[in-house]
Amino acid sequence: MIRGTKLGGAALILAMVCLGSWYLVAHSPLSARLKRHLPRAARRLFVAKPSHPPRIANLPNLYLWAWERPEDLQFLGNSKVGVAFLAKTIFLATSRANSNATNLDAVNLRPRMQPLRVAPGTPLMAVVRIESLRGALPGAYSIANSSPASFSSDEIAHIAKEITATAQIQGVSALQIDFDATLSEHAFYRDLLTEVRKQLPPNFPLSITALASWCIGDRWLNQLPPGTIDEAVPMLFRMGPGTREISSYLAAGNSFTVPACSSSLGLSTDEPFSRDILSGKISVSDAPLSSLRVYVFSPRSWEKASADQSLKDLPSWHEN
Amino acid sequence: MARKLICSLIAFSLAVPVFWFPPPARACGPFFTRAIFTLHLHPDFPLSDFAGGQLGVLQPSYARSYLVIAYRYASGKNLSKSEQQSILGLWQRRISSWGTAEAEKPGPAERWVLSRRRYMNHRDPEYIDTFRKSFGGDLHVWEYFYYENCLKDSFATAADTLRRRAAAFGPQSPELEQWIHAQDVVFSACNRGPKDSEAAEPKPLAAPSSPLLRADREYQIASFHFYAGDFQKAEREFNDISNEPDSPWKTTATLLAVRARIRKATLKDNAAERKEDLVIANNKLQAILANPKLRSAHASAGRLQSFVEFRIDHDRYYSSLVERLGKQNRLENFGEAVGDYTVFLDEFLGETDESDQEGRAKAIEEGFSRQRIRREQSDLTDWVLTFQAKKPAATRHAIQRWQETRSLPWLVAALSKSTGDERAVPAMLEAARLVGSTSPVFATVAFHRNRLLATSGRALEARTALDALLVKPDASLPQSSINMLRALRMTLAHNLEEWLSYAPRVPAYIGTDETDDETPSVWDTDEYLGPSDRAKRAELSTKRLELDADSTLVLTEKMPNSLLREAAEKAVLPEWLRKSVAQALWVRTFLLDDGEKEREIVPLMQQLFPERDLDLEAVANSRTIEERRFAAALAILKSPGWKPYVETGSGRETFDYTRIDSYRDNWWCSWMGSKDRDWFENDYYGMRSILSPPLGSIYPNKSVSYPAFLSNEARDTAALELSKIQKTDSAVQALGDPVLQWVRLHPDDPRIPEALHYVNRADRYGCAERTKTNYSKIAFELLHKKYPDSEWTRKTPYWF
């Protein structure tokens, strides 16, 4: 009896020591460096499943991006796969250097022009793409003049209103903004996101796409007021000249260092790097793919057969 | 003690993020100015030359709309002036920077508001939203999209009518005000559904009003119903107007009645109903086109007919297009027809995503095989798809088609694809010889004929023919074509002087590597360029001769230093290119540690780089190896633009060798290091010394060879020198070591602080390659410990 009690006590102590060690190992800065040298599979032991912020916790784990082309996604039926569709493009237009036009004159809108059809009840996310021609915002792309953008708060509120209007499209349950903001546009984008959040209903999910560099190098997203965005989706395709650097960085076992980027991924069906991630050949996150929200882009209109082929290894594709 | 500990902890915590920071990622930019010697996606600007039949040396990689035009000219079916204008419109639309049209300000609706403002005391109408949401969808399907309901022509017509009515009735007249109010109601329907708009419908004018205003009002009412989506009513009303002999809107209304039918059809979900309406619309359009009294509506009717035919019977429309495009029949809407045709070709090949270059290339090769039946059905389609494909089967097919037809388009295709090994080559060369200089395809035929002559052991013949073309090039020959001919001629050079005379070329286009280099963009305009890019473009646009990658690769990798010296001395090169060669020679001689040669070229360097006169003199006067190495290193350290290779194209951000480049194109990276790099990083040599696609026809193996005039001994020397240079370290190490050695030997040399300052800078602004030694820190510490009072120490406040 006494022996049993002793053993039980020892086991309890051992368990506590193990748990304490695990906690220390998992959370100490030193361990983070050490972890980088472990295989990703081993590192997952130290990593908790990424917790999605409450506003987006109930959204599907898989979204198909429906871009500006005719899309008939009725084949998704009643599955739990969502559709993130381009609803509107906002052009921050030509330079105002030589004109006395107001800033709002520099904004053009283009709604979705290609038909999108889905089964009623499909989880929908409205995507607003922002295009800015270089020079549209003061200082954009210019080293000499890197002053922040100077849209007034009223003008930013106007642009935000155009964005948040898409949240009112029938059936839309989340909003995503897609803007490859340059360094000098970050201040404008930060103000815009803050304003969008202000205009949205408090519990309405707000997602943004993120250049991969925002998630590992240029960590401006960390400066956003807490709770502004619910996720930043690292775009791991069409990365241009940075493709090799980013893919090497991730394939070498490094992870996104910006917390907002840790719970989702943006992939494409037509790039090898994306395909390897989708098929599980490559892991780019310490968290398992099944716990991330995955957004998938197709360069052509989605069809059931091609979607099946591209997404067959994703557990969330088979959820009903 | 505790304070020390706290300070250490703070320092540590501040330092950790600095060292822990992951490497920066370049998802976008930087974008560099690039000199392009031969355009490969489209012909040279102005495109009107190409539309007019000055085809130059055709590139298979041109967008297919250009190849259609080339086929027409090659077939002797020249474009009429109106066809030329029409195709230029298509190219203009397609080549415009993406997003520019969408960003156009003021837009069409805004221009209407501006016109209206003149007459309405600056009172503007409500905001006009030209897009309207589709009203499709039901319980079984959720549907979402907008369409552009009010197009730009409607606003232009309104503004024009407003101006005329203001002149007729007076700018402040009640008649004009009534007209404007009715027009406001018309445009208010642009984004409203039929039910929303019922209340605001414009009312017909009573009899005492002017007949003109009454006619206007009838047209406004019909237009209102059109925009409000009541197409049946709109069609009926437009038909009524078209039957009124005195209405100024008679002709326009005839066309708009058809447009109402078409709009109704395109918004229908039911395919059979849609087709039924489109067939009716098509019949009406044919009637309009057959009616000479409606001539002013024919151009628009023709465009609408294409739109309708495309949707009624896809395949039939394609067949009619290829038939029409293949003939010389002065097509109305020629540009649109070519545009539609290329959309068909894109669809056949399965290309959708422009950013996927590899996928597009693959689609062309696969499409050639897969579209055999379509190729058999149309010579035009066959020619375009064959001309673009690179596979041997395409070459065989082109030769076979030429043998069957003996036509000029197929001679062009056969010649351009031939490697010179085919049995038909002699016959093709003979046929090519007979193509006269006035033929639109003369430049293409001449280029490939001479290319094949050269590969068939008839170099002398090719040389003579090319010289005849290049001594006084035809003024109509595009710069891209001249550069292709010069590139070919360079490979046939007898001696260095001849080689050098064909190496420099005038860039055909100055682009930005942001996308594909060749697409003009608003970002290339002065408004958006930084000062250095602006200055560089201004210089390059003066037709300054530069070197393409084929020349710089030979100079850098296939010539011994002795020839580089000759090249730098020869007046055949312009001074800036002599300098480019000379600086490479200097750095290479330094890396090879050839003191004797170094001294020999000092006068040449002093002549070309007078600003380095004293530094170079010091090399000449040096008494020991260490001093020579130190002096030579110092000269290079003071010239961030010097490197062991010859620069391609536009090169660094600045032409000034003494200035620092903002993107670390200063000093150089080691060749060995580049093997470990996934991406070019700061390996500007690797990034720029890539043969362009057009040069692939001269260098099918994608690599240059030794110039033919080079002896075996010279080739061996070149190879040996290159292999030694490729094993040397990056600049900071190659230059830092001799400086540090000299510091140890002669710490009192007054040049040392300056040299240490530059070592520090080279480590910071030179190649980002990591070295085992931190030269920047060593130089910094030496300066601050041993030379604290030097001005160079003050100029060196940090180590990196």
CSV table of N, CA and C in Angstrom, one decimal, chain B residues 609-735:
chain,number,residue,atom,x,y,z
B,609,PHE,N,40.5,56.8,-66.7
B,609,PHE,CA,40.0,57.1,-65.4
B,609,PHE,C,40.9,58.2,-64.7
B,610,PRO,N,40.9,59.4,-65.3
B,610,PRO,CA,41.8,60.4,-64.7
B,610,PRO,C,41.6,60.7,-63.3
B,611,GLU,N,40.4,60.5,-62.8
B,611,GLU,CA,40.1,60.7,-61.4
B,611,GLU,C,40.8,59.8,-60.5
B,612,ARG,N,41.4,58.7,-61.0
B,612,ARG,CA,42.1,57.7,-60.2
B,612,ARG,C,43.6,57.8,-60.5
B,613,ASP,N,44.0,58.9,-61.2
B,613,ASP,CA,45.4,59.1,-61.7
B,613,ASP,C,46.4,58.8,-60.6
B,614,LEU,N,46.3,59.5,-59.4
B,614,LEU,CA,47.3,59.4,-58.4
B,614,LEU,C,47.3,57.9,-57.8
B,615,ASP,N,46.2,57.4,-57.7
B,615,ASP,CA,46.1,56.0,-57.1
B,615,ASP,C,46.8,55.0,-58.0
B,616,LEU,N,46.6,55.2,-59.3
B,616,LEU,CA,47.2,54.3,-60.3
B,616,LEU,C,48.7,54.6,-60.4
B,617,GLU,N,49.0,55.8,-60.3
B,617,GLU,CA,50.5,56.2,-60.3
B,617,GLU,C,51.2,55.4,-59.2
B,618,ALA,N,50.5,55.4,-58.0
B,618,ALA,CA,51.1,54.7,-56.9
B,618,ALA,C,51.3,53.2,-57.2
B,619,VAL,N,50.5,52.6,-58.0
B,619,VAL,CA,50.7,51.2,-58.4
B,619,VAL,C,52.0,51.1,-59.2
B,620,ALA,N,52.1,52.1,-60.1
B,620,ALA,CA,53.3,52.1,-61.0
B,620,ALA,C,54.6,52.3,-60.3
B,621,ASN,N,54.5,53.1,-59.2
B,621,ASN,CA,55.7,53.4,-58.5
B,621,ASN,C,56.0,52.5,-57.3
B,622,SER,N,55.1,51.6,-57.1
B,622,SER,CA,55.3,50.7,-55.9
B,622,SER,C,56.6,50.0,-55.9
B,623,ARG,N,57.2,49.7,-54.7
B,623,ARG,CA,58.5,49.1,-54.7
B,623,ARG,C,58.4,47.6,-54.3
B,624,THR,N,57.4,47.3,-53.6
B,624,THR,CA,57.2,45.9,-53.2
B,624,THR,C,55.9,45.3,-53.7
B,625,ILE,N,55.8,44.0,-53.6
B,625,ILE,CA,54.6,43.4,-54.0
B,625,ILE,C,53.4,43.8,-53.1
B,626,GLU,N,53.7,43.9,-51.8
B,626,GLU,CA,52.7,44.3,-50.9
B,626,GLU,C,52.2,45.7,-51.1
B,627,GLU,N,53.1,46.6,-51.5
B,627,GLU,CA,52.7,48.0,-51.7
B,627,GLU,C,51.9,48.0,-53.0
B,628,ARG,N,52.3,47.3,-54.0
B,628,ARG,CA,51.5,47.3,-55.3
B,628,ARG,C,50.1,46.7,-55.0
B,629,ARG,N,50.1,45.7,-54.2
B,629,ARG,CA,48.7,45.1,-53.9
B,629,ARG,C,47.9,46.1,-53.2
B,630,PHE,N,48.5,46.8,-52.2
B,630,PHE,CA,47.8,47.7,-51.4
B,630,PHE,C,47.3,48.9,-52.3
B,631,ALA,N,48.2,49.4,-53.2
B,631,ALA,CA,47.8,50.6,-54.0
B,631,ALA,C,46.7,50.2,-55.0
B,632,ALA,N,46.9,49.0,-55.6
B,632,ALA,CA,45.9,48.6,-56.6
B,632,ALA,C,44.5,48.4,-55.9
B,633,ALA,N,44.5,47.8,-54.7
B,633,ALA,CA,43.3,47.6,-53.9
B,633,ALA,C,42.6,48.9,-53.6
B,634,LEU,N,43.5,49.9,-53.2
B,634,LEU,CA,42.9,51.2,-52.9
B,634,LEU,C,42.2,51.8,-54.1
B,635,ALA,N,42.8,51.7,-55.2
B,635,ALA,CA,42.2,52.3,-56.4
B,635,ALA,C,40.8,51.6,-56.7
B,636,ILE,N,40.7,50.4,-56.4
B,636,ILE,CA,39.4,49.7,-56.6
B,636,ILE,C,38.5,50.0,-55.5
B,637,LEU,N,39.0,50.1,-54.3
B,637,LEU,CA,38.1,50.5,-53.2
B,637,LEU,C,37.5,51.8,-53.4
B,638,LYS,N,38.2,52.7,-54.1
B,638,LYS,CA,37.7,54.0,-54.3
B,638,LYS,C,36.7,54.1,-55.5
B,639,SER,N,36.6,53.0,-56.1
B,639,SER,CA,35.7,52.9,-57.3
B,639,SER,C,34.7,51.8,-57.2
B,640,PRO,N,33.6,52.0,-56.4
B,640,PRO,CA,32.6,50.9,-56.1
B,640,PRO,C,32.1,50.2,-57.4
B,641,GLY,N,32.1,50.9,-58.5
B,641,GLY,CA,31.6,50.3,-59.7
B,641,GLY,C,32.5,49.4,-60.5
B,642,TRP,N,33.8,49.3,-60.1
B,642,TRP,CA,34.7,48.4,-60.8
B,642,TRP,C,34.5,47.0,-60.3
B,643,LYS,N,34.6,46.1,-61.3
B,643,LYS,CA,34.3,44.7,-61.0
B,643,LYS,C,35.0,43.8,-62.0
B,644,PRO,N,35.2,42.5,-61.8
B,644,PRO,CA,36.0,41.7,-62.8
B,644,PRO,C,35.2,41.3,-64.0
B,645,TYR,N,34.1,41.9,-64.3
B,645,TYR,CA,33.4,41.6,-65.5
B,645,TYR,C,32.9,42.8,-66.2
B,646,VAL,N,32.5,42.7,-67.5
B,646,VAL,CA,32.0,43.8,-68.3
B,646,VAL,C,30.5,43.8,-68.1
B,647,GLU,N,30.0,45.0,-67.9
B,647,GLU,CA,28.6,45.2,-67.6
B,647,GLU,C,27.7,45.1,-68.8
B,648,THR,N,26.5,44.4,-68.6
B,648,THR,CA,25.5,44.3,-69.6
B,648,THR,C,24.5,45.4,-69.6
B,649,GLY,N,24.0,45.8,-70.7
B,649,GLY,CA,22.9,46.7,-70.8
B,649,GLY,C,23.0,48.0,-70.0
B,650,SER,N,22.0,48.3,-69.3
B,650,SER,CA,22.0,49.6,-68.6
B,650,SER,C,22.9,49.5,-67.3
B,651,GLY,N,23.2,48.3,-66.8
B,651,GLY,CA,24.1,48.2,-65.7
B,651,GLY,C,23.6,48.7,-64.4
B,652,ARG,N,24.6,49.4,-63.7
B,652,ARG,CA,24.2,49.8,-62.4
B,652,ARG,C,23.3,51.0,-62.4
B,653,GLU,N,22.8,51.4,-61.2
B,653,GLU,CA,21.9,52.5,-61.1
B,653,GLU,C,22.5,53.8,-61.7
B,654,THR,N,23.8,53.9,-61.6
B,654,THR,CA,24.5,55.1,-62.0
B,654,THR,C,25.6,54.7,-63.0
B,655,PHE,N,25.9,55.6,-63.9
B,655,PHE,CA,27.0,55.3,-64.8
B,655,PHE,C,28.4,55.7,-64.2
B,656,ASP,N,28.3,56.4,-63.1
B,656,ASP,CA,29.5,56.9,-62.4
B,656,ASP,C,30.1,55.8,-61.5
B,657,TYR,N,31.3,55.4,-61.9
B,657,TYR,CA,32.0,54.3,-61.2
B,657,TYR,C,32.3,54.6,-59.7
B,658,THR,N,32.4,55.9,-59.5
B,658,THR,CA,32.8,56.3,-58.1
B,658,THR,C,31.6,56.4,-57.1
B,659,ARG,N,30.4,56.3,-57.7
B,659,ARG,CA,29.2,56.5,-56.8
B,659,ARG,C,28.7,55.1,-56.3
B,660,ILE,N,28.2,55.2,-55.1
B,660,ILE,CA,27.6,54.0,-54.5
B,660,ILE,C,26.2,53.7,-55.1
B,661,ASP,N,25.9,52.5,-55.5
B,661,ASP,CA,24.6,52.1,-56.0
B,661,ASP,C,23.7,51.7,-54.8
B,662,SER,N,22.5,52.2,-54.9
B,662,SER,CA,21.6,52.0,-53.8
B,662,SER,C,21.2,50.6,-53.5
B,663,TYR,N,21.4,49.7,-54.5
B,663,TYR,CA,21.0,48.3,-54.3
B,663,TYR,C,22.2,47.4,-54.2
B,664,ARG,N,23.3,47.9,-53.7
B,664,ARG,CA,24.5,47.2,-53.4
B,664,ARG,C,25.2,46.6,-54.6
B,665,ASP,N,24.9,47.2,-55.7
B,665,ASP,CA,25.7,46.8,-56.9
B,665,ASP,C,27.0,47.5,-56.9
B,666,ASN,N,27.8,47.2,-55.8
B,666,ASN,CA,29.1,47.9,-55.6
B,666,ASN,C,30.1,46.8,-55.3
B,667,TRP,N,31.3,47.0,-55.8
B,667,TRP,CA,32.3,46.0,-55.7
B,667,TRP,C,31.7,44.7,-56.2
B,668,TRP,N,32.0,43.5,-55.8
B,668,TRP,CA,31.5,42.4,-56.5
B,668,TRP,C,31.3,41.2,-55.6
B,669,CYS,N,30.6,40.2,-56.0
B,669,CYS,CA,30.4,39.0,-55.3
B,669,CYS,C,31.3,37.9,-55.9
B,670,SER,N,31.7,36.9,-55.1
B,670,SER,CA,32.5,35.9,-55.7
B,670,SER,C,31.7,35.0,-56.6
B,671,TRP,N,32.4,34.5,-57.6
B,671,TRP,CA,31.7,33.5,-58.5
B,671,TRP,C,31.3,32.3,-57.8
B,672,MET,N,32.2,31.8,-56.9
B,672,MET,CA,32.0,30.6,-56.2
B,672,MET,C,30.7,30.7,-55.3
B,673,GLY,N,30.6,31.9,-54.7
B,673,GLY,CA,29.4,32.1,-53.8
B,673,GLY,C,28.1,32.0,-54.5
B,674,SER,N,28.1,32.4,-55.8
B,674,SER,CA,26.9,32.4,-56.5
B,674,SER,C,26.3,31.0,-56.7
B,675,LYS,N,27.2,30.0,-56.6
B,675,LYS,CA,26.7,28.6,-56.7
B,675,LYS,C,25.7,28.2,-55.6
B,676,ASP,N,26.0,28.8,-54.4
B,676,ASP,CA,25.2,28.5,-53.2
B,676,ASP,C,24.0,29.3,-53.1
B,677,ARG,N,23.8,30.3,-54.0
B,677,ARG,CA,22.7,31.2,-53.8
B,677,ARG,C,21.5,30.6,-54.6
B,678,ASP,N,20.3,30.6,-54.0
B,678,ASP,CA,19.1,30.2,-54.7
B,678,ASP,C,18.7,31.3,-55.6
B,679,TRP,N,18.9,32.5,-55.2
B,679,TRP,CA,18.4,33.6,-56.0
B,679,TRP,C,19.6,34.5,-56.2
B,680,PHE,N,19.5,35.4,-57.2
B,680,PHE,CA,20.7,36.2,-57.6
B,680,PHE,C,21.2,37.0,-56.4
B,681,GLU,N,20.3,37.3,-55.5
B,681,GLU,CA,20.7,38.2,-54.4
B,681,GLU,C,21.4,39.4,-54.9
B,682,ASN,N,22.7,39.6,-54.6
B,682,ASN,CA,23.4,40.7,-55.1
B,682,ASN,C,24.4,40.3,-56.3
B,683,ASP,N,24.1,39.1,-56.8
B,683,ASP,CA,25.0,38.7,-57.9
B,683,ASP,C,24.4,39.3,-59.2
B,684,TYR,N,24.8,40.5,-59.4
B,684,TYR,CA,24.3,41.3,-60.6
B,684,TYR,C,24.8,40.7,-61.9
B,685,TYR,N,26.0,40.2,-61.8
B,685,TYR,CA,26.5,39.6,-63.1
B,685,TYR,C,25.6,38.4,-63.5
B,686,GLY,N,25.3,37.5,-62.5
B,686,GLY,CA,24.5,36.4,-62.9
B,686,GLY,C,23.1,36.8,-63.3
B,687,MET,N,22.6,37.9,-62.7
B,687,MET,CA,21.3,38.4,-63.0
B,687,MET,C,21.2,39.0,-64.4
B,688,ARG,N,22.3,39.7,-64.8
B,688,ARG,CA,22.2,40.4,-66.1
B,688,ARG,C,22.8,39.7,-67.3
B,689,SER,N,23.7,38.8,-67.0
B,689,SER,CA,24.3,38.1,-68.2
B,689,SER,C,23.5,36.9,-68.6
B,690,ILE,N,22.3,37.1,-69.0
B,690,ILE,CA,21.4,36.1,-69.5
B,690,ILE,C,21.1,36.4,-70.9
B,691,LEU,N,21.2,35.4,-71.8
B,691,LEU,CA,20.9,35.7,-73.2
B,691,LEU,C,19.4,35.8,-73.3
B,692,SER,N,19.0,36.9,-74.1
B,692,SER,CA,17.6,37.1,-74.2
B,692,SER,C,17.0,36.1,-75.2
B,693,PRO,N,15.6,35.9,-75.1
B,693,PRO,CA,15.0,34.8,-76.0
B,693,PRO,C,15.4,35.0,-77.5
B,694,PRO,N,15.4,36.2,-78.0
B,694,PRO,CA,15.7,36.3,-79.5
B,694,PRO,C,17.1,35.8,-79.8
B,695,LEU,N,18.0,36.0,-78.8
B,695,LEU,CA,19.4,35.6,-79.1
B,695,LEU,C,19.5,34.0,-79.1
B,696,GLY,N,18.4,33.4,-78.6
B,696,GLY,CA,18.4,31.9,-78.7
B,696,GLY,C,18.5,31.4,-80.1
B,697,SER,N,18.1,32.2,-81.1
B,697,SER,CA,18.2,31.6,-82.4
B,697,SER,C,19.7,31.6,-82.9
B,698,ILE,N,20.5,32.5,-82.3
B,698,ILE,CA,21.9,32.4,-82.7
B,698,ILE,C,22.7,31.5,-81.7
B,699,TYR,N,22.2,31.4,-80.5
B,699,TYR,CA,22.9,30.5,-79.5
B,699,TYR,C,21.9,29.5,-79.0
B,700,PRO,N,21.6,28.5,-79.9
B,700,PRO,CA,20.5,27.5,-79.5
B,700,PRO,C,20.8,26.8,-78.2
B,701,ASN,N,22.2,26.7,-77.8
B,701,ASN,CA,22.5,26.0,-76.6
B,701,ASN,C,22.5,26.9,-75.4
B,702,LYS,N,22.1,28.2,-75.6
B,702,LYS,CA,21.9,29.2,-74.5
B,702,LYS,C,23.3,29.5,-73.9
B,703,SER,N,24.4,29.3,-74.6
B,703,SER,CA,25.7,29.7,-74.1
B,703,SER,C,26.5,30.2,-75.3
B,704,VAL,N,27.4,31.2,-75.0
B,704,VAL,CA,28.2,31.7,-76.1
B,704,VAL,C,29.5,30.9,-76.2
B,705,SER,N,30.1,31.0,-77.4
B,705,SER,CA,31.3,30.2,-77.6
B,705,SER,C,32.5,31.2,-77.8
B,706,TYR,N,33.7,30.6,-77.9
B,706,TYR,CA,34.8,31.5,-78.1
B,706,TYR,C,34.7,32.1,-79.5
B,707,PRO,N,35.1,33.4,-79.7
B,707,PRO,CA,35.1,34.0,-81.0
B,707,PRO,C,36.0,33.1,-82.0
B,708,ALA,N,35.5,33.0,-83.2
B,708,ALA,CA,36.2,32.1,-84.2
B,708,ALA,C,37.6,32.6,-84.4
B,709,PHE,N,37.9,33.8,-84.3
B,709,PHE,CA,39.3,34.3,-84.6
B,709,PHE,C,40.3,34.0,-83.5
B,710,LEU,N,39.8,33.5,-82.4
B,710,LEU,CA,40.7,33.3,-81.2
B,710,LEU,C,41.5,32.0,-81.4
B,711,SER,N,42.8,32.1,-81.3
B,711,SER,CA,43.6,30.9,-81.4
B,711,SER,C,43.4,29.9,-80.3
B,712,ASN,N,43.8,28.7,-80.4
B,712,ASN,CA,43.6,27.7,-79.4
B,712,ASN,C,44.4,28.2,-78.1
B,713,GLU,N,45.5,28.7,-78.3
B,713,GLU,CA,46.3,29.2,-77.2
B,713,GLU,C,45.6,30.3,-76.4
B,714,ALA,N,45.0,31.2,-77.2
B,714,ALA,CA,44.3,32.3,-76.5
B,714,ALA,C,43.1,31.8,-75.8
B,715,ARG,N,42.4,30.8,-76.4
B,715,ARG,CA,41.3,30.1,-75.7
B,715,ARG,C,41.7,29.5,-74.4
B,716,ASP,N,42.8,28.8,-74.4
B,716,ASP,CA,43.3,28.2,-73.2
B,716,ASP,C,43.6,29.2,-72.1
B,717,THR,N,44.3,30.3,-72.6
B,717,THR,CA,44.6,31.3,-71.6
B,717,THR,C,43.3,31.9,-71.0
B,718,ALA,N,42.3,32.2,-71.9
B,718,ALA,CA,41.1,32.7,-71.4
B,718,ALA,C,40.5,31.8,-70.4
B,719,ALA,N,40.5,30.5,-70.7
B,719,ALA,CA,39.8,29.6,-69.8
B,719,ALA,C,40.6,29.5,-68.5
B,720,LEU,N,41.9,29.5,-68.5
B,720,LEU,CA,42.7,29.5,-67.3
B,720,LEU,C,42.5,30.7,-66.4
B,721,GLU,N,42.5,31.8,-67.1
B,721,GLU,CA,42.3,33.1,-66.3
B,721,GLU,C,40.9,33.1,-65.7
B,722,LEU,N,40.0,32.7,-66.4
B,722,LEU,CA,38.6,32.7,-65.9
B,722,LEU,C,38.5,31.7,-64.7
B,723,SER,N,39.1,30.6,-64.9
B,723,SER,CA,38.9,29.6,-63.7
B,723,SER,C,39.6,30.1,-62.5
B,724,LYS,N,40.7,30.8,-62.7
B,724,LYS,CA,41.4,31.4,-61.5
B,724,LYS,C,40.5,32.5,-60.8
B,725,ILE,N,40.0,33.3,-61.7
B,725,ILE,CA,39.2,34.5,-61.2
B,725,ILE,C,37.9,33.9,-60.5
B,726,GLN,N,37.4,32.9,-61.1
B,726,GLN,CA,36.2,32.3,-60.5
B,726,GLN,C,36.4,31.7,-59.1
B,727,LYS,N,37.7,31.4,-58.8
B,727,LYS,CA,38.0,30.9,-57.5
B,727,LYS,C,38.3,31.9,-56.5
B,728,THR,N,38.4,33.2,-56.9
B,728,THR,CA,38.8,34.3,-55.9
B,728,THR,C,37.6,34.6,-55.1
B,729,ASP,N,37.9,35.4,-54.0
B,729,ASP,CA,36.8,35.7,-53.1
B,729,ASP,C,36.1,37.0,-53.5
B,730,SER,N,35.0,37.3,-52.7
B,730,SER,CA,34.3,38.5,-53.0
B,730,SER,C,35.2,39.7,-52.8
B,731,ALA,N,34.7,40.8,-53.3
B,731,ALA,CA,35.6,42.0,-53.3
B,731,ALA,C,36.1,42.4,-51.9
B,732,VAL,N,35.2,42.3,-50.9
B,732,VAL,CA,35.6,42.8,-49.6
B,732,VAL,C,36.8,42.0,-49.0
B,733,GLN,N,36.8,40.7,-49.3
B,733,GLN,CA,38.0,39.9,-48.9
B,733,GLN,C,39.2,40.1,-49.8
B,734,ALA,N,38.9,40.1,-51.1
B,734,ALA,CA,40.1,40.3,-52.0
B,734,ALA,C,40.7,41.7,-51.8
B,735,LEU,N,40.0,42.7,-51.4
B,735,LEU,CA,40.6,44.0,-51.2
B,735,LEU,C,41.0,44.2,-49.8
